[in-house]
Coordinates of C-alpha atoms and ligand atoms in Angstrom, one line a residue:
M1 CA -23.9 7.4 -24.8
N2 CA -22.5 4.0 -24.2
D3 CA -20.5 3.0 -21.1
K4 CA -17.2 3.1 -22.8
N5 CA -17.6 6.8 -23.8
I6 CA -18.5 7.7 -20.3
K7 CA -15.4 6.1 -19.0
N8 CA -13.2 7.8 -21.6
E9 CA -14.8 11.1 -20.8
K10 CA -13.7 10.7 -17.3
M11 CA -10.2 9.9 -18.4
E12 CA -10.2 13.0 -20.6
A13 CA -11.4 15.1 -17.7
I14 CA -8.6 13.8 -15.5
V15 CA -5.9 14.4 -18.2
S16 CA -7.2 17.9 -18.7
L17 CA -7.3 18.7 -15.0
A18 CA -3.8 17.3 -14.5
K19 CA -2.4 19.6 -17.2
R20 CA -4.5 22.7 -16.3
R21 CA -3.7 22.5 -12.6
G22 CA 0.0 21.7 -12.8
F23 CA 0.1 18.0 -12.0
I24 CA 1.3 16.3 -15.3
Y25 CA 2.4 17.7 -18.6
Q26 CA 3.4 15.9 -21.8
G27 CA 7.2 15.4 -21.8
S28 CA 9.1 17.8 -24.1
D29 CA 5.8 19.5 -24.8
I30 CA 7.4 22.7 -26.1
Y31 CA 9.0 20.8 -29.0
G32 CA 5.9 18.8 -29.8
G33 CA 6.4 16.1 -27.1
L34 CA 8.3 12.8 -26.9
S35 CA 6.0 9.8 -27.1
G36 CA 5.8 7.8 -23.9
T37 CA 7.2 10.5 -21.6
W38 CA 5.5 12.7 -19.1
D39 CA 6.7 15.5 -16.8
F40 CA 5.4 16.1 -13.3
G41 CA 4.5 19.7 -12.4
P42 CA 4.6 21.3 -9.0
L43 CA 1.5 19.5 -7.7
G44 CA 2.2 16.2 -9.5
V45 CA 5.7 15.9 -8.1
T46 CA 4.4 16.4 -4.6
L47 CA 1.5 13.9 -5.1
K48 CA 4.0 11.4 -6.5
R49 CA 6.4 11.9 -3.6
N50 CA 3.6 11.5 -1.1
I51 CA 2.7 8.2 -2.6
M52 CA 6.3 7.0 -2.6
N53 CA 6.9 8.2 0.9
Q54 CA 3.8 6.4 2.2
W55 CA 5.1 3.2 0.5
W56 CA 8.6 3.7 2.0
K57 CA 7.1 4.3 5.5
M58 CA 4.8 1.4 5.4
F59 CA 7.1 -1.2 3.8
V60 CA 10.6 -0.1 5.0
E61 CA 10.5 2.3 8.0
E62 CA 7.7 0.5 9.9
R63 CA 9.1 -3.0 9.4
E64 CA 12.0 -4.7 11.2
D65 CA 12.6 -7.2 8.3
M66 CA 13.1 -4.7 5.5
Y67 CA 16.2 -2.8 4.3
G68 CA 16.2 0.0 1.7
V69 CA 18.7 0.3 -1.1
D70 CA 19.3 2.8 -4.0
A71 CA 21.3 1.2 -6.8
A72 CA 22.8 2.8 -9.9
I73 CA 20.5 2.8 -12.9
L74 CA 23.4 1.9 -15.2
M75 CA 24.6 -1.6 -14.5
N76 CA 27.2 -4.0 -15.8
Q77 CA 25.8 -5.7 -19.0
K78 CA 26.3 -9.1 -17.3
V79 CA 23.4 -8.2 -15.0
W80 CA 21.0 -8.2 -18.0
Q81 CA 22.6 -11.2 -19.6
A82 CA 22.3 -13.2 -16.4
S83 CA 18.8 -12.1 -15.6
G84 CA 17.6 -13.2 -19.1
H85 CA 16.6 -9.7 -20.2
V86 CA 19.0 -9.6 -23.1
D87 CA 17.5 -12.8 -24.6
T88 CA 13.9 -12.6 -23.5
F89 CA 12.7 -9.1 -22.5
S90 CA 10.8 -8.5 -25.7
D91 CA 7.3 -8.0 -27.0
P92 CA 6.0 -9.4 -30.3
M93 CA 5.7 -6.5 -32.8
V94 CA 4.0 -6.1 -36.2
E95 CA 4.6 -3.4 -38.8
C96 CA 2.1 -2.0 -41.3
S97 CA 3.6 -2.3 -44.8
N98 CA 1.6 0.7 -45.9
C99 CA 2.2 3.4 -43.3
K100 CA 5.1 1.7 -41.4
S101 CA 3.4 2.1 -38.0
R102 CA 4.4 -0.5 -35.5
F103 CA 2.2 -2.1 -32.9
R104 CA 2.3 -4.7 -30.2
A105 CA 1.1 -7.9 -31.9
D106 CA -0.5 -9.2 -28.8
N107 CA -3.1 -6.5 -28.4
T108 CA -3.7 -5.3 -32.0
D109 CA -6.4 -6.2 -34.5
L110 CA -4.1 -7.8 -37.1
T111 CA -6.6 -7.7 -39.9
K112 CA -6.6 -3.9 -40.3
C113 CA -4.1 -1.2 -39.5
Q114 CA -5.5 1.2 -36.8
N115 CA -3.4 4.1 -38.1
C116 CA -4.0 4.1 -41.9
G117 CA -7.1 1.8 -42.0
K118 CA -5.7 -0.5 -44.7
E119 CA -6.4 -4.2 -44.5
G120 CA -4.0 -7.1 -44.7
T121 CA -0.8 -5.0 -44.3
F122 CA 0.7 -6.8 -41.4
G123 CA 3.5 -9.3 -41.8
E124 CA 4.6 -12.0 -39.3
P125 CA 5.2 -10.7 -35.7
R126 CA 8.9 -10.1 -34.8
Q127 CA 10.4 -10.0 -31.3
F128 CA 11.5 -6.5 -30.2
N129 CA 13.8 -6.1 -27.2
M130 CA 12.5 -3.3 -25.0
M131 CA 15.7 -2.3 -23.3
F132 CA 17.3 1.0 -24.1
K133 CA 20.8 0.3 -25.1
T134 CA 23.7 2.7 -24.5
H135 CA 27.5 2.8 -24.2
V136 CA 29.4 3.6 -21.0
G137 CA 32.6 5.6 -21.6
P138 CA 34.2 6.9 -24.7
V139 CA 34.6 3.6 -26.6
D140 CA 31.7 2.4 -28.6
D141 CA 32.2 -1.3 -28.7
E142 CA 30.7 -4.6 -27.4
S143 CA 32.5 -4.3 -24.0
S144 CA 31.0 -0.9 -23.2
I145 CA 27.4 -1.8 -23.8
S146 CA 25.0 -1.0 -21.0
Y147 CA 21.2 -0.6 -20.7
L148 CA 18.9 1.7 -18.9
R149 CA 17.4 -0.7 -16.3
P150 CA 14.0 -2.0 -17.4
E151 CA 13.2 -3.0 -13.7
T152 CA 14.6 -1.9 -10.4
A153 CA 14.6 -5.5 -9.2
Q154 CA 18.1 -6.4 -10.5
G155 CA 19.7 -3.5 -8.5
I156 CA 18.3 -5.3 -5.5
F157 CA 19.4 -8.8 -6.3
T158 CA 23.0 -7.6 -7.0
N159 CA 23.1 -6.1 -3.5
Y160 CA 21.6 -9.1 -1.7
K161 CA 25.1 -10.4 -0.8
N162 CA 26.3 -6.9 0.3
V163 CA 23.4 -6.4 2.7
L164 CA 23.7 -10.0 4.0
D165 CA 27.4 -9.3 4.8
S166 CA 26.7 -5.9 6.4
F167 CA 23.6 -6.7 8.5
Y168 CA 23.4 -10.6 8.9
P169 CA 19.6 -10.5 8.8
D170 CA 17.5 -13.5 9.8
L171 CA 15.3 -15.0 7.1
P172 CA 12.8 -13.9 5.9
F173 CA 14.0 -10.4 5.1
G174 CA 13.5 -8.1 2.3
L175 CA 15.2 -5.3 0.3
A176 CA 13.2 -2.4 -1.1
Q177 CA 14.0 0.1 -3.8
Q178 CA 12.3 3.0 -5.5
G179 CA 13.5 4.5 -8.7
K180 CA 13.3 5.0 -12.5
A181 CA 12.9 2.2 -15.0
F182 CA 12.9 2.4 -18.7
R183 CA 11.2 0.3 -21.4
N184 CA 11.1 1.1 -25.1
E185 CA 7.4 0.2 -25.3
I186 CA 6.2 -0.4 -28.8
S187 CA 2.9 1.4 -28.1
P188 CA 2.9 3.7 -25.1
R189 CA -0.7 4.6 -24.3
D190 CA -3.3 5.9 -22.0
F191 CA -1.7 8.9 -20.3
I192 CA 0.8 7.7 -17.7
F193 CA -0.5 4.1 -17.8
R194 CA 2.1 2.7 -20.2
T195 CA 5.1 5.0 -20.6
R196 CA 8.8 4.5 -21.7
E197 CA 10.2 6.1 -18.6
F198 CA 8.5 5.4 -15.2
E199 CA 9.2 4.7 -11.6
Q200 CA 8.9 1.4 -9.7
M201 CA 8.7 0.6 -6.0
E202 CA 10.0 -3.0 -5.7
I203 CA 10.6 -5.4 -2.9
E204 CA 12.6 -8.7 -3.1
Y205 CA 11.7 -10.7 0.0
F206 CA 14.1 -13.6 0.6
V207 CA 12.6 -16.7 2.2
H208 CA 13.4 -20.3 3.1
P209 CA 12.6 -22.3 -0.1
E210 CA 10.0 -24.4 1.8
K211 CA 8.2 -21.5 3.3
W212 CA 7.6 -19.3 0.3
E213 CA 3.8 -19.8 0.4
E214 CA 3.3 -18.2 3.8
S215 CA 5.4 -15.1 2.7
F216 CA 3.5 -14.9 -0.6
E217 CA 0.2 -14.8 1.4
M218 CA 1.6 -12.2 3.8
W219 CA 2.5 -9.9 0.9
R220 CA -0.9 -10.6 -0.8
K221 CA -2.6 -9.2 2.3
L222 CA -0.1 -6.3 2.6
V223 CA -0.8 -5.3 -1.1
W224 CA -4.5 -5.0 -0.1
D225 CA -3.5 -2.9 2.9
W226 CA -1.5 -0.6 0.6
C227 CA -4.4 -0.2 -1.9
A228 CA -6.7 0.8 1.0
A229 CA -4.0 3.2 2.4
I230 CA -3.9 5.2 -0.8
G231 CA -7.6 5.5 -1.0
L232 CA -8.5 2.8 -3.6
P233 CA -12.0 1.4 -3.0
T234 CA -11.8 -2.4 -2.3
E235 CA -14.4 -3.1 -5.0
S236 CA -12.3 -1.5 -7.7
V237 CA -9.2 -3.7 -7.0
H238 CA -9.1 -7.3 -8.4
E239 CA -6.7 -10.2 -8.2
L240 CA -5.9 -12.0 -11.4
E241 CA -4.0 -15.3 -11.2
V242 CA -1.7 -15.2 -14.2
S243 CA -1.7 -18.4 -16.2
D244 CA 1.5 -20.4 -17.0
K245 CA 1.7 -19.2 -20.5
D246 CA 1.3 -15.5 -19.6
R247 CA 3.8 -15.3 -16.7
A248 CA 7.2 -13.6 -17.0
H249 CA 10.1 -15.8 -17.7
Y250 CA 11.3 -15.7 -14.1
S251 CA 8.0 -16.4 -12.3
K252 CA 6.6 -19.6 -10.9
R253 CA 3.4 -17.9 -9.7
T254 CA 2.1 -14.4 -10.3
I255 CA -1.0 -12.5 -9.1
D256 CA -1.7 -9.3 -11.0
F257 CA -3.6 -6.7 -8.9
E258 CA -5.9 -4.9 -11.4
F259 CA -7.7 -1.7 -10.9
D260 CA -10.9 -0.4 -12.6
F261 CA -9.3 2.6 -14.3
P262 CA -11.5 4.8 -16.4
I263 CA -9.8 3.1 -19.4
G264 CA -11.0 -0.3 -18.2
R265 CA -9.7 -3.0 -15.8
E266 CA -5.9 -3.0 -16.1
E267 CA -2.8 -4.1 -14.2
L268 CA -1.9 -1.9 -11.3
L269 CA 0.9 -4.0 -9.8
G270 CA 2.2 -7.5 -9.6
L271 CA 3.1 -10.1 -6.9
A272 CA 5.4 -12.8 -8.1
Y273 CA 7.2 -15.8 -6.7
R274 CA 10.5 -15.8 -8.5
G275 CA 11.9 -18.9 -6.8
S276 CA 15.7 -18.8 -6.8
F277 CA 15.9 -17.8 -10.5
D278 CA 17.8 -14.6 -10.0
L279 CA 20.2 -15.5 -7.3
D280 CA 21.0 -18.8 -9.1
N281 CA 21.8 -16.8 -12.2
I282 CA 24.0 -14.4 -10.4
Q283 CA 25.8 -17.3 -8.7
R284 CA 26.4 -19.0 -12.1
V285 CA 27.6 -15.9 -13.9
S286 CA 29.6 -14.2 -11.1
G287 CA 31.0 -17.4 -9.7
K288 CA 30.2 -16.1 -6.2
S289 CA 28.1 -18.0 -3.7
M290 CA 24.6 -16.6 -3.0
D291 CA 24.0 -19.1 -0.2
Y292 CA 22.3 -18.1 3.0
N293 CA 23.8 -19.8 6.0
V294 CA 21.2 -20.3 8.8
K295 CA 22.8 -19.0 12.0
G296 CA 24.1 -21.6 14.4
T297 CA 23.6 -24.4 12.0
N298 CA 25.3 -26.0 8.9
E299 CA 22.2 -25.5 6.8
K300 CA 22.9 -23.5 3.6
F301 CA 20.7 -22.8 0.6
V302 CA 20.0 -20.1 -2.0
P303 CA 16.9 -18.3 -0.7
H304 CA 13.7 -18.1 -2.8
V305 CA 12.1 -14.7 -3.5
I306 CA 8.7 -13.1 -3.3
E307 CA 8.5 -9.9 -5.3
P308 CA 5.7 -7.3 -4.8
S309 CA 6.3 -4.8 -7.7
F310 CA 4.5 -1.5 -7.7
G311 CA 4.4 1.1 -10.5
V312 CA 4.4 4.6 -9.2
E313 CA 2.6 6.2 -12.3
R314 CA -0.1 3.5 -12.2
A315 CA -0.6 4.0 -8.5
L316 CA -0.9 7.8 -9.2
M317 CA -3.3 7.3 -12.0
A318 CA -5.4 5.0 -9.8
V319 CA -5.3 7.5 -7.0
L320 CA -6.5 10.3 -9.3
S321 CA -9.2 8.1 -10.8
A322 CA -10.5 7.1 -7.4
A323 CA -10.4 10.7 -6.1
Y324 CA -11.9 12.5 -9.2
T325 CA -15.5 13.4 -8.1
E326 CA -18.2 15.5 -9.6
D327 CA -21.1 16.9 -7.6
E328 CA -23.4 19.9 -7.4
V329 CA -23.0 22.8 -5.0
N330 CA -25.7 25.6 -4.9
G331 CA -27.0 24.4 -8.3
E332 CA -23.6 24.4 -9.9
K333 CA -21.4 21.5 -11.1
R334 CA -18.3 21.1 -8.9
V335 CA -15.2 19.0 -9.6
Y336 CA -13.0 18.0 -6.7
L337 CA -10.3 15.5 -5.9
K338 CA -11.2 13.5 -2.9
L339 CA -7.6 12.7 -2.1
P340 CA -6.7 11.0 1.2
E341 CA -5.3 13.8 3.4
Q342 CA -1.8 12.4 3.6
L343 CA -1.5 12.3 -0.2
A344 CA -3.0 15.7 -1.0
P345 CA -0.2 18.0 -2.4
V346 CA -1.6 21.0 -0.6
K347 CA -3.0 20.4 2.9
Y348 CA -4.2 24.0 3.6
A349 CA -4.9 27.0 1.4
V350 CA -4.8 30.3 3.3
S351 CA -6.7 33.4 2.0
P352 CA -7.5 36.9 3.2
L353 CA -11.2 37.5 2.5
L354 CA -10.2 40.7 0.6
K355 CA -6.8 41.2 -0.9
N356 CA -7.0 45.0 -0.9
K357 CA -7.3 45.3 2.9
P358 CA -3.7 45.4 4.3
E359 CA -4.8 44.4 7.8
L360 CA -6.5 41.2 6.5
V361 CA -3.5 40.4 4.3
A362 CA -1.1 40.9 7.2
K363 CA -3.1 38.6 9.5
A364 CA -3.5 36.0 6.8
R365 CA 0.3 36.0 6.1
E366 CA 0.7 35.4 9.9
V367 CA -1.6 32.4 9.8
Y368 CA 0.0 31.1 6.5
E369 CA 3.5 31.2 8.1
L370 CA 2.2 29.4 11.2
L371 CA 0.5 26.6 9.2
R372 CA 3.5 26.3 6.8
K373 CA 5.9 25.7 9.7
K374 CA 3.6 23.0 11.0
H375 CA 2.5 21.3 7.8
G376 CA 4.8 22.4 5.0
A377 CA 2.4 21.9 2.2
V378 CA 0.4 25.1 2.5
M379 CA -0.6 27.4 -0.3
W380 CA -1.2 31.1 -0.3
D381 CA -4.2 31.9 -2.5
D382 CA -5.6 35.4 -2.9
N383 CA -6.7 35.2 -6.6
G384 CA -10.3 36.0 -7.5
N385 CA -13.2 35.9 -5.1
I386 CA -13.6 33.3 -2.3
G387 CA -16.0 31.1 -4.4
K388 CA -13.4 30.8 -7.2
R389 CA -10.6 30.1 -4.7
Y390 CA -12.7 27.2 -3.2
R391 CA -13.3 25.7 -6.7
R392 CA -9.7 25.9 -7.6
Q393 CA -8.6 24.3 -4.3
D394 CA -11.3 21.6 -4.7
E395 CA -9.9 20.7 -8.1
I396 CA -6.4 20.1 -6.7
G397 CA -7.8 18.2 -3.7
T398 CA -6.9 20.6 -0.9
P399 CA -8.7 19.3 2.2
Y400 CA -9.0 22.6 4.0
C401 CA -9.3 26.3 3.0
V402 CA -8.6 28.8 5.8
V403 CA -10.1 32.3 5.4
I404 CA -9.1 35.3 7.4
D405 CA -11.9 37.9 7.7
F406 CA -12.7 40.9 9.9
D407 CA -13.8 38.6 12.7
T408 CA -10.3 37.2 12.8
L409 CA -9.0 40.7 13.7
E410 CA -11.5 41.0 16.5
N411 CA -11.6 37.5 18.1
N412 CA -8.6 35.6 16.5
S413 CA -10.9 33.0 14.8
V414 CA -10.6 31.8 11.2
T415 CA -13.1 30.1 8.9
I416 CA -12.1 26.6 7.8
R417 CA -14.0 25.2 4.9
N418 CA -14.0 21.4 4.4
R419 CA -13.4 20.2 0.8
D420 CA -15.7 17.1 0.9
T421 CA -18.7 18.5 2.8
T422 CA -18.1 22.2 1.8
E423 CA -19.0 23.0 5.5
Q424 CA -17.5 26.0 7.1
T425 CA -16.5 26.2 10.8
L426 CA -15.0 28.8 13.0
V427 CA -11.8 27.8 14.7
S428 CA -9.5 29.8 17.0
I429 CA -6.0 30.4 15.5
N430 CA -4.6 28.9 18.7
D431 CA -6.3 25.6 17.9
L432 CA -5.1 25.3 14.2
Ligands
LIG1 N1 10.4 -6.6 -11.4 C1 9.1 -7.1 -11.9 C2 8.6 -6.2 -12.9 O1 9.2 -5.3 -13.4 P1 6.4 -5.8 -14.3 O2 5.0 -6.5 -14.2 O3 7.0 -5.8 -15.7 O4 7.3 -6.6 -13.2 C3 5.9 -4.1 -12.5 O5 6.3 -4.3 -13.8 C4 5.0 -2.9 -12.4 O6 5.6 -1.7 -13.1 C5 3.7 -3.0 -13.2 O7 2.7 -3.7 -12.5 C6 3.3 -1.6 -13.5 O8 2.7 -1.0 -12.3 C7 4.7 -0.9 -13.7 N2 5.0 -0.8 -15.1 C8 5.6 -1.7 -15.9 N3 5.7 -1.3 -17.2 C9 5.3 0.0 -17.2 C10 5.2 1.0 -18.2 N4 5.6 0.8 -19.4 N5 4.6 2.2 -17.8 C11 4.2 2.4 -16.5 N6 4.3 1.5 -15.6 C12 4.8 0.3 -15.9

């Protein structure tokens, strides 16, 4: 078996586990699905929130120079005209004249159609705008056009002046936002890697034009800290300096942070220096000044911007890929998710040793309530025998399984089993 097959096998195993255990389902599955959309099940939504909460804590709550915002997804169409998205947010697309399938021209073998296998069926690439267009209100004309936002960034730029006027922050300072973004991708692919609806966590960090490099370096380091905080091994994360011809229209410098996903090395997130591109455009189109006035001086300028831009689904896929582990316990293959504790959707699973012994069940419920009050994410699990429960909890990455047996009734101690080592220890309920 070649290396590629092994990698794809791992991807298949993760996709299958994600579905089986209630992390991620195909969107609109019951009606045959909707390409490029995925639904998060009970464990997936918690894992996703844990990732997003960690980001918010690290980059907003724990920093004096950061402010959070939550802008509307639908925005005035002028936003997307000014930002350049109406004219330039497009991918080159080719169509097969035989089966009519469409592909992105920049990562397709143009000699042969990968859908029908016919050769020489592609014409010249055409530009395809990836924004989802819609109309706001009952009138369907040019003036009511709006778009589902293709990046959260513009909701930050359009609030720069509001936050400046409300809080008078010193430079450098940043605004952060988390939320949905939509792109009508020509070829969504690889599970949640490239989808049509996804979430972003973005920061626009406003700096003095002459000091952008030091902030860029600060964020470069903070991105590495973030990767470590969500449990990505350093050796699986790589920086790629994006060349002039491959950079987005707004960027003067970009580093893509790539991750060794099971599907190969691919972009996890981006760090860009956007200069004053966006604020200049807003100033030009709105006619309102975007100047920053340095306190106590006459110095005024439009700040420059450093933008770390994180995709939630890609972070989640990287977390799952890094956590997915196979080993052998008592001669049997075991699969477990070695999730960092703070990200695990369930922190403790609580079980009575036997579910037909009312005194064990009653004591176990007591422990369950106690832990749930303390930690929130606690699961009651009395299905099957203890071995099966452990395997099930391993597969969803629960760090600790707590078992209540007859000793508990006598001496108030429970057995705690560790996910990673499978070791079991006796702990007093009072010390839980
Ligand atoms: N505001 C800058 C911006 O949006 P981007 O490189 O186009 O930059 C940033 O997107 C991040 O958003 C990517 O690094 C990726 O993590 C995520 N992302 C972009 N398109 C995506 C898609 N179709 N599906 C899932 N995630 C996506």
